[in-house]
Coordinates of C-alpha atoms in Angstrom, one line a residue:
M20 CA 95.5 143.7 124.1
S21 CA 96.1 146.8 122.0
T22 CA 98.3 147.9 119.1
M23 CA 100.6 150.9 119.3
N24 CA 101.3 152.2 115.8
R25 CA 104.2 154.5 115.5
Q26 CA 105.4 153.9 112.0
D27 CA 105.5 157.6 111.1
I28 CA 106.9 158.7 114.4
E29 CA 109.8 156.5 115.5
S30 CA 110.9 152.9 115.8
P31 CA 108.8 151.3 118.6
L32 CA 112.0 149.8 120.0
I33 CA 114.0 153.0 120.3
I34 CA 113.5 154.7 123.6
S35 CA 114.4 158.4 123.7
R36 CA 117.1 159.4 126.1
P37 CA 118.7 162.8 126.7
S38 CA 122.1 163.3 125.2
P39 CA 125.0 163.4 127.7
P40 CA 126.5 166.8 128.4
T41 CA 129.7 167.8 126.5
L42 CA 132.7 167.6 128.9
K43 CA 135.5 170.2 128.7
P44 CA 139.1 168.9 128.5
W45 CA 140.0 170.4 131.9
F46 CA 137.0 168.6 133.4
L47 CA 138.1 165.3 131.9
L48 CA 141.5 165.6 133.4
K49 CA 140.1 166.5 136.8
A50 CA 137.7 163.5 136.6
A51 CA 140.5 161.2 135.7
S52 CA 142.5 162.3 138.7
I53 CA 139.6 161.8 141.0
T54 CA 138.9 158.4 139.5
F55 CA 142.5 157.4 140.0
L56 CA 142.4 158.4 143.7
L57 CA 139.1 156.6 144.3
L58 CA 140.4 153.4 142.6
T59 CA 143.6 153.6 144.8
L60 CA 141.5 154.1 147.9
V61 CA 139.2 151.2 147.0
F62 CA 142.3 149.0 146.4
L63 CA 143.8 149.9 149.7
L64 CA 140.6 149.3 151.6
S65 CA 139.9 146.0 149.8
S66 CA 143.3 144.8 150.8
R67 CA 142.6 145.6 154.5
T68 CA 138.9 144.6 154.6
P69 CA 138.0 140.9 155.1
L70 CA 135.8 139.5 152.4
S71 CA 133.1 136.9 152.7
S72 CA 134.2 133.4 151.9
S73 CA 132.3 133.5 148.6
Q74 CA 134.1 136.7 147.5
S75 CA 137.7 136.0 148.7
Q76 CA 138.6 132.9 146.7
Q77 CA 139.4 134.4 143.3
P78 CA 140.2 137.9 142.1
V79 CA 137.7 139.6 139.9
L80 CA 137.9 139.4 136.1
T81 CA 140.8 136.9 136.2
S82 CA 141.7 134.8 133.2
H83 CA 140.9 131.2 133.8
G84 CA 142.0 128.3 131.7
P85 CA 144.5 129.2 129.0
S86 CA 147.6 128.9 131.1
Q87 CA 146.5 125.4 132.1
G88 CA 145.8 124.5 128.5
V89 CA 142.1 124.8 128.0
S90 CA 139.8 127.5 126.5
E91 CA 139.2 130.7 128.3
K92 CA 136.6 130.1 131.0
S93 CA 136.0 133.8 131.7
I94 CA 134.8 135.6 128.6
N95 CA 134.2 138.9 130.4
Q96 CA 137.5 140.7 130.0
E97 CA 135.6 143.4 128.0
L98 CA 133.8 144.3 131.2
I99 CA 136.9 145.6 132.9
S100 CA 136.0 149.2 132.2
S101 CA 132.3 148.8 133.0
T102 CA 130.7 150.5 136.0
P103 CA 129.6 147.8 138.5
F104 CA 125.8 147.7 138.9
P105 CA 124.4 147.8 142.4
W106 CA 122.9 144.3 142.2
T107 CA 120.5 143.4 145.0
D108 CA 119.9 140.0 146.5
S109 CA 116.3 140.1 145.1
I110 CA 117.6 140.6 141.6
L111 CA 120.3 137.9 141.9
Q112 CA 117.9 135.4 143.4
W113 CA 115.6 135.9 140.4
Q114 CA 118.4 135.1 137.9
R115 CA 118.5 131.4 139.0
T116 CA 116.7 129.3 136.5
S117 CA 113.6 127.2 137.2
F118 CA 113.8 124.3 134.7
H119 CA 117.4 124.4 133.3
F120 CA 119.9 122.2 135.0
Q121 CA 122.5 123.9 137.2
P122 CA 124.3 122.8 140.5
Q123 CA 123.1 124.0 143.9
K124 CA 126.1 126.3 144.0
N125 CA 129.5 127.1 142.5
W126 CA 131.0 126.8 139.0
M127 CA 129.9 124.5 136.2
N128 CA 131.1 124.1 132.6
D129 CA 131.3 121.2 130.1
P130 CA 128.7 118.4 130.2
D131 CA 130.5 115.0 130.5
A132 CA 129.7 111.4 129.6
P133 CA 125.9 111.7 129.4
L134 CA 124.3 108.3 129.4
Y135 CA 121.2 106.2 130.2
Y136 CA 121.5 103.3 132.5
K137 CA 119.0 101.1 134.3
G138 CA 116.2 103.6 134.2
W139 CA 118.3 106.7 135.0
Y140 CA 119.7 109.4 132.8
H141 CA 123.1 110.4 134.1
L142 CA 124.8 113.8 133.6
F143 CA 128.4 114.4 134.7
Y144 CA 129.8 117.9 134.4
Q145 CA 132.9 120.0 135.0
Y146 CA 132.5 121.4 138.5
N147 CA 134.4 123.5 141.0
P148 CA 133.1 122.4 144.5
D149 CA 134.8 125.4 146.2
S150 CA 134.0 128.5 144.2
A151 CA 131.8 130.2 141.6
V152 CA 134.7 130.6 139.3
W153 CA 136.7 128.0 137.2
G154 CA 139.3 125.9 139.0
N155 CA 139.8 122.6 141.0
I156 CA 137.8 120.9 138.3
T157 CA 136.0 117.7 139.4
W158 CA 133.2 115.7 137.9
G159 CA 129.8 116.7 139.3
H160 CA 127.1 114.1 138.9
A161 CA 123.3 114.2 138.7
V162 CA 120.6 111.7 137.7
S163 CA 117.1 111.9 136.3
R164 CA 114.2 109.8 135.2
D165 CA 113.1 112.2 132.5
L166 CA 115.9 114.7 131.7
I167 CA 114.0 117.4 133.4
H168 CA 113.8 116.7 137.1
W169 CA 117.2 116.0 138.6
L170 CA 118.8 114.6 141.8
Y171 CA 122.3 115.8 142.8
L172 CA 124.7 113.0 143.7
P173 CA 128.1 113.1 145.3
V174 CA 130.9 114.2 143.0
A175 CA 132.0 111.3 140.8
M176 CA 135.7 112.0 140.4
V177 CA 138.2 114.4 142.0
P178 CA 141.7 115.4 141.0
D179 CA 143.6 113.1 143.3
H180 CA 146.3 111.5 141.2
W181 CA 149.4 112.9 139.5
Y182 CA 147.8 112.3 136.1
D183 CA 144.8 114.5 136.9
A184 CA 146.1 116.7 139.7
N185 CA 145.3 119.8 137.8
G186 CA 141.8 118.8 136.8
V187 CA 139.5 115.9 135.9
W188 CA 138.6 117.4 132.5
T189 CA 136.1 116.5 129.8
G190 CA 135.4 113.0 128.8
S191 CA 132.9 110.5 127.4
A192 CA 131.2 107.2 128.3
T193 CA 131.1 104.1 126.2
F194 CA 129.0 100.9 126.7
V195 CA 131.4 98.2 125.6
S196 CA 128.7 95.6 126.3
T197 CA 125.6 95.5 128.4
D198 CA 127.7 94.7 131.5
K199 CA 130.7 96.9 130.8
L200 CA 130.8 100.7 130.9
V201 CA 134.0 102.7 130.6
V202 CA 134.8 106.4 130.7
L203 CA 137.7 108.1 129.1
Y204 CA 138.5 111.6 130.3
T205 CA 141.3 114.1 130.0
G206 CA 143.5 114.7 133.0
S207 CA 145.9 117.6 133.5
T208 CA 149.0 116.2 135.2
T209 CA 151.1 117.8 137.9
N210 CA 153.1 119.3 135.0
S211 CA 149.9 120.4 133.1
V212 CA 150.4 117.8 130.4
Q213 CA 147.1 116.6 128.9
V214 CA 146.7 112.8 129.1
Q215 CA 143.8 110.4 128.7
N216 CA 142.6 108.3 131.6
L217 CA 140.3 105.4 132.1
A218 CA 137.6 105.0 134.8
F219 CA 134.7 102.6 135.3
P220 CA 131.9 102.1 137.8
A221 CA 132.8 100.4 141.0
N222 CA 129.4 98.6 141.1
L223 CA 127.4 98.1 137.9
S224 CA 124.5 96.7 140.0
D225 CA 124.1 100.3 141.3
P226 CA 121.8 102.1 138.9
L227 CA 122.9 105.4 140.3
L228 CA 126.6 104.7 139.5
I229 CA 127.7 106.6 142.5
D230 CA 131.2 105.2 143.0
W231 CA 133.9 105.3 140.3
V232 CA 137.3 103.7 140.1
K233 CA 140.3 105.0 138.1
S234 CA 142.4 102.5 136.3
E235 CA 145.8 101.5 137.6
S236 CA 147.0 101.8 134.1
N237 CA 146.4 105.5 133.9
P238 CA 147.3 107.4 131.9
V239 CA 146.3 105.2 129.0
L240 CA 147.2 107.8 126.4
V241 CA 149.8 110.6 126.3
P242 CA 150.3 113.3 123.6
P243 CA 151.9 111.6 120.5
P244 CA 155.0 113.1 118.7
G245 CA 154.2 116.4 117.0
I246 CA 151.3 117.2 119.3
G247 CA 151.6 119.9 121.9
L248 CA 151.5 118.8 125.5
K249 CA 148.5 121.1 126.1
D250 CA 146.8 120.3 122.8
F251 CA 145.5 116.8 123.4
R252 CA 142.1 116.5 125.0
D253 CA 138.4 115.5 125.2
P254 CA 138.1 111.9 124.0
T255 CA 134.8 111.0 122.3
T256 CA 132.4 108.2 122.9
A257 CA 134.0 105.2 121.2
W258 CA 132.4 103.4 118.2
L259 CA 132.9 99.8 117.2
V260 CA 134.1 99.1 113.6
Q261 CA 132.8 95.7 112.6
S262 CA 135.5 94.9 110.0
D263 CA 138.2 94.4 112.7
M264 CA 136.0 94.3 115.8
S265 CA 138.0 97.1 117.3
W266 CA 136.9 100.4 118.9
R267 CA 137.8 103.8 117.7
V268 CA 138.2 106.9 119.9
A269 CA 138.7 110.4 118.5
I270 CA 140.6 113.2 120.2
G271 CA 140.8 116.9 119.3
S272 CA 144.0 118.7 118.7
K273 CA 145.7 121.2 116.3
N274 CA 148.6 121.4 113.9
D275 CA 150.2 124.8 114.0
S276 CA 152.8 123.8 111.4
N277 CA 150.0 123.5 108.9
D278 CA 148.3 126.9 108.8
H279 CA 146.9 126.6 112.4
A280 CA 144.8 123.6 111.4
G281 CA 142.3 122.0 113.8
I282 CA 142.5 118.2 113.6
V283 CA 140.9 115.0 114.8
L284 CA 143.2 112.1 115.8
V285 CA 141.8 108.6 115.8
Y286 CA 143.0 105.7 118.0
R287 CA 142.1 102.0 117.8
T288 CA 141.7 99.8 120.8
K289 CA 140.2 96.4 121.8
D290 CA 140.4 96.7 125.6
F291 CA 140.6 100.4 126.3
L292 CA 144.0 99.9 127.9
S293 CA 146.3 99.8 124.9
Y294 CA 145.8 102.0 121.9
E295 CA 147.2 102.4 118.4
L296 CA 147.3 105.8 116.8
L297 CA 146.0 105.4 113.2
P298 CA 148.0 107.1 110.4
G299 CA 147.1 110.6 109.4
V300 CA 144.0 112.4 110.8
M301 CA 140.3 111.8 110.5
H302 CA 139.8 115.3 109.3
Q303 CA 141.4 118.8 109.5
V304 CA 140.5 122.3 108.5
N305 CA 143.2 124.9 108.1
G306 CA 142.9 128.2 110.1
T307 CA 140.5 126.9 112.7
G308 CA 142.9 126.3 115.5
M309 CA 142.5 124.0 118.5
W310 CA 139.5 121.6 118.3
E311 CA 138.1 120.9 121.7
C312 CA 135.1 118.7 122.8
V313 CA 135.0 116.8 119.5
D314 CA 131.7 114.8 119.0
F315 CA 131.3 112.2 116.3
F316 CA 128.0 110.5 115.6
P317 CA 125.8 109.0 112.9
V318 CA 122.4 110.4 111.8
S319 CA 119.7 108.8 109.7
T320 CA 118.8 110.5 106.5
T321 CA 115.5 108.6 106.1
A322 CA 113.9 108.3 109.5
D323 CA 113.2 110.6 112.5
V324 CA 115.2 108.4 114.9
G325 CA 118.5 108.6 116.6
L326 CA 121.3 106.1 115.8
D327 CA 123.6 104.2 118.1
T328 CA 127.2 105.7 117.9
S329 CA 128.5 102.5 116.4
T330 CA 126.0 102.5 113.5
P331 CA 128.1 102.0 110.4
A332 CA 128.1 104.3 107.4
G333 CA 126.0 103.3 104.4
D334 CA 122.7 104.1 102.6
G335 CA 120.6 106.3 104.7
V336 CA 123.4 107.1 107.2
K337 CA 125.6 110.2 107.4
H338 CA 128.1 111.1 110.1
V339 CA 128.5 114.4 111.9
V340 CA 131.7 115.9 113.1
K341 CA 131.1 118.6 115.8
V342 CA 133.9 120.6 117.4
S343 CA 134.3 123.5 119.9
L344 CA 136.7 126.0 118.5
D345 CA 139.1 127.3 121.1
D346 CA 139.8 130.4 119.0
D347 CA 136.3 131.9 119.0
K348 CA 134.5 129.8 121.7
H349 CA 131.7 128.5 119.4
D350 CA 130.5 125.0 118.4
Y351 CA 130.5 124.1 114.8
Y352 CA 129.4 121.0 112.9
A353 CA 129.3 119.5 109.4
I354 CA 127.6 116.5 107.9
G355 CA 129.5 114.1 105.8
T356 CA 130.7 110.6 105.0
Y357 CA 132.8 108.4 107.2
D358 CA 135.2 105.8 105.7
A359 CA 135.7 103.1 108.3
V360 CA 138.5 101.5 106.2
E361 CA 140.7 104.6 106.1
D362 CA 139.2 106.1 109.3
T363 CA 138.7 109.4 107.5
W364 CA 135.7 111.7 107.1
R365 CA 134.8 114.2 104.4
P366 CA 132.1 116.9 104.5
D367 CA 129.3 116.9 102.0
D368 CA 129.9 120.6 101.3
K369 CA 133.5 121.7 101.5
E370 CA 132.4 125.3 101.7
M371 CA 130.5 124.5 104.9
D372 CA 133.3 122.5 106.5
V373 CA 133.9 122.1 110.3
G374 CA 134.7 125.4 111.9
I375 CA 133.9 127.6 108.9
G376 CA 130.2 126.7 108.2
L377 CA 127.3 125.8 110.4
R378 CA 127.2 126.4 114.1
V379 CA 125.3 124.3 116.6
D380 CA 124.0 127.4 118.3
Y381 CA 124.6 131.0 117.3
G382 CA 124.4 132.4 120.9
K383 CA 126.2 131.8 124.2
Y384 CA 126.8 128.1 123.8
Y385 CA 129.9 125.9 124.0
A386 CA 131.4 122.4 124.7
S387 CA 128.3 120.5 123.6
K388 CA 128.2 116.7 124.0
S389 CA 125.6 114.2 122.7
F390 CA 124.7 110.6 123.6
Y391 CA 122.4 107.9 122.2
D392 CA 119.3 107.4 124.3
E393 CA 118.4 103.7 123.8
K394 CA 115.2 104.1 125.8
K395 CA 113.6 106.4 123.2
Q396 CA 115.9 105.8 120.3
R397 CA 117.1 109.3 120.0
R398 CA 120.3 111.3 120.0
V399 CA 120.3 113.9 122.8
L400 CA 122.6 116.9 122.9
W401 CA 123.7 118.9 125.9
G402 CA 125.4 122.3 125.8
W403 CA 127.2 124.5 128.4
V404 CA 125.9 128.1 128.7
G405 CA 128.3 130.3 130.6
E406 CA 127.6 133.6 132.2
T407 CA 127.9 137.0 130.5
D408 CA 128.0 139.0 133.7
S409 CA 131.1 139.7 135.8
E410 CA 132.9 137.3 138.1
L411 CA 132.3 139.7 141.0
T412 CA 128.5 139.2 140.5
D413 CA 129.0 135.4 140.2
L414 CA 130.9 135.3 143.4
R415 CA 128.2 137.3 145.1
K416 CA 125.3 135.1 143.9
G417 CA 127.4 131.9 144.6
W418 CA 126.9 130.1 141.2
A419 CA 127.8 130.3 137.6
S420 CA 126.6 128.7 134.4
V421 CA 123.7 126.5 133.4
Q422 CA 123.1 123.7 130.9
T423 CA 120.7 124.1 128.0
I424 CA 117.5 122.1 127.9
P425 CA 118.6 118.8 126.4
R426 CA 117.9 118.7 122.7
T427 CA 117.1 115.9 120.3
V428 CA 119.2 115.9 117.1
L429 CA 117.9 114.8 113.7
F430 CA 119.0 115.2 110.1
D431 CA 116.9 117.7 108.2
Y432 CA 116.0 115.7 105.1
K433 CA 113.9 118.6 103.8
T434 CA 117.0 120.7 103.2
G435 CA 119.5 117.9 103.2
S436 CA 122.2 120.2 104.5
N437 CA 121.7 120.8 108.3
L438 CA 120.6 119.3 111.6
L439 CA 117.4 119.9 113.5
Q440 CA 117.6 120.5 117.2
W441 CA 114.5 120.5 119.4
P442 CA 113.9 120.5 123.1
V443 CA 113.3 117.0 124.4
E444 CA 109.6 116.2 124.6
E445 CA 109.7 115.8 128.4
V446 CA 110.0 119.5 128.8
E447 CA 106.4 119.8 127.8
S448 CA 105.4 118.1 131.0
L449 CA 106.2 121.4 132.8
R450 CA 103.6 123.3 130.8
L451 CA 100.8 124.7 132.9
T452 CA 98.1 127.1 131.7
S453 CA 98.4 128.4 128.1
K454 CA 97.0 131.3 126.1
N455 CA 96.3 131.2 122.4
F456 CA 96.4 134.2 120.1
H457 CA 95.3 134.0 116.5
A458 CA 95.6 136.3 113.4
I459 CA 97.1 139.3 115.1
K460 CA 97.8 141.9 112.5
L461 CA 101.3 143.5 112.8
P462 CA 101.4 146.5 110.4
P463 CA 104.8 148.2 109.9
G464 CA 105.9 149.9 113.0
S465 CA 103.5 148.2 115.4
L466 CA 103.9 147.0 118.9
V467 CA 101.4 144.7 120.6
P468 CA 101.5 143.9 124.3
L469 CA 100.2 140.5 125.3
N470 CA 98.2 140.1 128.5
L471 CA 100.0 137.5 130.6
T472 CA 100.0 137.3 134.3
S473 CA 103.5 135.7 134.4
A474 CA 106.3 136.0 131.8
T475 CA 109.5 134.8 133.3
Q476 CA 109.0 131.0 132.8
L477 CA 107.5 130.4 129.3
D478 CA 107.3 128.0 126.4
I479 CA 106.3 130.0 123.3
L480 CA 105.3 128.6 119.9
A481 CA 104.8 131.2 117.2
E482 CA 104.2 131.3 113.4
F483 CA 104.4 134.5 111.3
D484 CA 103.1 135.1 107.9
V485 CA 104.4 137.9 105.7
E486 CA 101.9 139.1 103.0
D487 CA 103.0 138.2 99.5
S488 CA 102.3 141.8 98.4
S489 CA 105.0 143.0 100.8
L490 CA 107.6 140.7 99.3
V491 CA 106.7 141.7 95.8
E492 CA 106.4 145.4 96.4
A493 CA 109.8 145.6 98.2
I494 CA 112.1 146.8 95.5
E495 CA 114.9 148.1 97.7
A496 CA 117.8 145.7 97.8
D497 CA 119.0 144.8 101.3
V498 CA 122.4 143.1 100.9
G499 CA 125.1 142.4 103.5
Y500 CA 122.7 142.1 106.5
N501 CA 124.3 140.5 109.6
C502 CA 122.5 139.9 112.9
S503 CA 125.6 140.6 115.0
T504 CA 126.7 143.8 113.3
S505 CA 123.2 145.2 112.8
G506 CA 121.4 147.6 115.1
G507 CA 119.4 144.7 116.4
A508 CA 115.6 145.0 116.7
A509 CA 115.8 148.8 116.7
G510 CA 117.2 148.9 113.2
R511 CA 114.6 149.2 110.5
G512 CA 114.6 147.5 107.2
V513 CA 112.0 147.1 104.4
L514 CA 111.1 143.5 105.5
G515 CA 112.2 143.3 109.1
P516 CA 112.8 142.9 111.9
F517 CA 109.6 141.4 113.4
G518 CA 108.9 138.8 116.1
L519 CA 108.7 138.6 119.9
I520 CA 109.8 140.7 122.8
V521 CA 110.4 138.8 126.0
L522 CA 111.7 139.7 129.5
A523 CA 110.6 143.3 129.0
D524 CA 109.2 145.8 131.5
E525 CA 106.0 147.8 130.8
N526 CA 107.9 150.8 129.5
L527 CA 110.3 148.9 127.4
S528 CA 113.3 150.2 129.3
E529 CA 114.5 146.6 129.2
L530 CA 113.7 144.1 126.5
T531 CA 115.1 141.1 124.6
S532 CA 113.9 140.6 121.1
V533 CA 113.6 137.3 119.1
Y534 CA 113.0 138.1 115.5
F535 CA 113.1 137.4 111.8
Y536 CA 114.7 139.8 109.2
I537 CA 114.1 139.2 105.5
A538 CA 116.7 140.6 103.2
K539 CA 116.2 141.1 99.5
G540 CA 119.1 140.7 97.2
V541 CA 119.8 142.7 94.0
D542 CA 118.6 139.7 92.0
G543 CA 115.3 139.7 93.9
G544 CA 116.1 136.6 95.9
L545 CA 115.2 136.5 99.6
S546 CA 117.3 135.5 102.5
T547 CA 115.8 135.0 106.0
F548 CA 117.8 135.8 109.1
F549 CA 116.9 134.7 112.6
C550 CA 118.3 136.9 115.4
Q551 CA 118.2 137.4 119.2
D552 CA 118.9 140.9 120.5
G553 CA 120.1 141.5 124.0
L554 CA 121.5 145.0 123.5
R555 CA 118.7 146.5 125.6
S556 CA 118.1 143.5 127.8
S557 CA 119.4 145.2 131.0
K558 CA 120.1 148.6 132.5
A559 CA 123.3 147.2 134.0
N560 CA 126.5 147.9 132.2
D561 CA 128.7 145.2 133.7
L562 CA 127.4 142.7 131.2
V563 CA 128.2 141.4 127.8
K564 CA 125.2 142.4 125.6
R565 CA 125.1 141.3 122.0
V566 CA 122.9 140.5 119.0
Y567 CA 123.2 136.9 118.0
G568 CA 122.0 135.1 114.9
S569 CA 122.4 133.9 111.4
T570 CA 120.5 132.9 108.3
V571 CA 117.8 130.2 108.5
P572 CA 116.7 128.0 105.6
V573 CA 113.0 128.7 104.7
L574 CA 111.5 126.4 102.0
E575 CA 108.8 127.3 99.6
G576 CA 105.4 127.2 101.3
E577 CA 106.7 127.3 104.8
T578 CA 105.6 130.0 107.3
L579 CA 108.2 131.5 109.6
S580 CA 108.1 129.6 112.9
V581 CA 110.0 129.9 116.2
R582 CA 109.9 128.2 119.6
T583 CA 111.3 130.2 122.5
L584 CA 112.0 128.9 126.0
V585 CA 112.3 131.7 128.6
D586 CA 113.7 130.8 132.0
H587 CA 114.7 133.8 134.0
S588 CA 118.3 134.5 132.9
I589 CA 118.3 132.2 129.8
V590 CA 116.4 132.4 126.5
E591 CA 116.7 129.5 124.1
S592 CA 115.1 129.9 120.6
F593 CA 114.6 127.5 117.8
A594 CA 113.7 128.7 114.3
Q595 CA 112.1 126.6 111.5
G596 CA 111.9 123.5 113.6
G597 CA 115.4 123.9 114.9
R598 CA 117.4 124.6 111.8
T599 CA 118.9 127.7 113.5
C600 CA 119.2 127.9 117.3
I601 CA 120.2 130.8 119.5
T602 CA 120.9 130.9 123.3
S603 CA 121.3 134.1 125.3
R604 CA 122.0 134.9 129.0
I605 CA 119.8 137.8 130.1
Y606 CA 120.0 139.8 133.3
P607 CA 117.2 142.4 133.6
T608 CA 117.0 144.7 136.6
E609 CA 113.4 145.9 136.1
A610 CA 111.7 143.2 133.9
I611 CA 111.7 140.6 136.7
Y612 CA 109.2 138.8 138.9
A613 CA 105.7 140.2 138.2
N614 CA 107.1 143.1 136.2
S615 CA 108.1 141.0 133.2
R616 CA 106.1 141.4 130.0
I617 CA 105.9 140.0 126.5
F618 CA 105.1 141.8 123.3
L619 CA 104.8 141.2 119.5
F620 CA 106.4 143.7 117.2
N621 CA 107.0 144.6 113.6
N622 CA 109.7 147.2 113.1
A623 CA 109.9 146.8 109.3
T624 CA 109.0 149.8 107.2
H625 CA 106.9 147.9 104.6
A626 CA 106.3 144.3 105.7
K627 CA 102.7 143.4 106.6
V628 CA 102.9 140.6 109.1
T629 CA 100.3 138.4 110.7
T630 CA 100.8 136.0 113.6
K631 CA 99.3 132.8 112.0
S632 CA 99.4 131.2 115.4
L633 CA 100.8 131.9 118.9
E634 CA 100.6 129.7 121.9
I635 CA 102.3 130.6 125.2
W636 CA 102.5 128.3 128.2
D637 CA 103.5 129.2 131.7
M638 CA 106.1 126.7 132.9
E639 CA 106.3 124.9 136.2
K640 CA 109.5 124.8 138.2
A641 CA 111.4 121.5 137.8
C642 CA 112.4 119.5 140.8
I643 CA 116.2 119.7 141.1
H644 CA 117.5 118.8 144.5
P645 CA 119.9 116.4 146.3
Y646 CA 119.2 112.7 146.3
P647 CA 117.4 111.9 149.5
S648 CA 119.8 110.1 152.0
N649 CA 118.6 107.3 154.3

């Protein structure tokens, strides 16, 4: 381990590259003509040349979802002008994760109806059994004993009725009693109308819940008056209200006549066959647009335990409304108070309301869904992490999307204003050998390589301490900092950035930075930002590469802490015990296999930083494979 100190020379994260030559106008015109001819030739050849089965099923960079009435499932339109990278099979094979859940092949999106039953955790998910792009949506199904090692089961439900012919879309499971389990899901009809359907296990004595039956009463709910035919989807887990012994189900929608408001509708039912739409809405926020994948659940404000979804409001209990915004493809939440008499909910802080305040994750993350795990008395959250490469690449590798590591969710009673998300404890069973590093000095402008034999499957816990003198002596105000619009880890401020570099090659031609940035206001107050920079994560250009992040609350006396899970093409980070979370998809071309490295860095101009503690575990591959047949 050595320290490279370049404070007075250049940023340690800026790699010098020659400037491109200046092109004359005549040359540009000629180049454009040649490009046009080449593109025409490619088009003609591609129309005559047979493609492999994995490449021929969908055109490249095609919009998927909006015309059918769901959010855009291909976010890569900005890649249209990108130059395709010559991906090799070796690179693409490396991108497949080792301990995050993903199907054997093909497309996956939203997690559905997670539950625990007779010793097994169940995860259903939106799945295309025919291709690595969105379409023909069915329910994939997998089971696990520990939320880490998974067994693939046959698909649970397919689009085979008029009421779900265009897709078995997102839904939730509810235990009505110990011997009755129901699932409500959105179906897209033959006319692309969004309706809600009922399904239940064919055999409750089967702990694997392999066979499912759709109700003969389907659809049990259709869009009510005033709601668009494609704006009515994703029913929540139901909760029981004791005052009338009836169940409530929430469904997301929007009200364009009221300033493009996102809304939550609530229905009352006793038998899950007949429903009453309750007056008004549970909640709405103007300007936020369509609310998808609504999640509604209680949290304890006094104990580190999860609560059953039907836990009533009261002392020590708050309720969370979480939505996925169709407009910007992010998940937001707010904490507040539920009124079971009026079936309404109000946020504790109106300025941090749903869709305008806190996000579940500030990276590539969407359509999250939680469930109550009665086995360990915890609330567990799943989230869909899509690709940020091109569809052409997905078709070639034969798969697309992963799920995050499942996270426990708790109320942060130290701040009283946010949730804490943390990887489930079972992920620690994958830890192998570890290395500890203590009291590593990171003066301004420093870069410290860490000696690890493997750096593509890691669990990292780090604490950073900034010397008080650095904070006091910094007199320059740093207002208006924003992770996403900043220069990332290469940009230098007085008190940041500093942190970790993962998935880097030896020469730092590729790197992903996980870092803190402390901004000092004109009043002398400090704000701490937590960011994840993928701008230099890959030499390939046919990727979406961004800096993600936001502020993170840091209380007096706390050191800056982060946990980062690195698993090939996904990096998940949790700052300050999970107050702020960031997930990125990363596609290196050089920093793979044995060439992957990890560094510490401090790119601030004045902050003197020390790693108070740093422990890094190599992670074992999870067992994820088909259920053994007899």
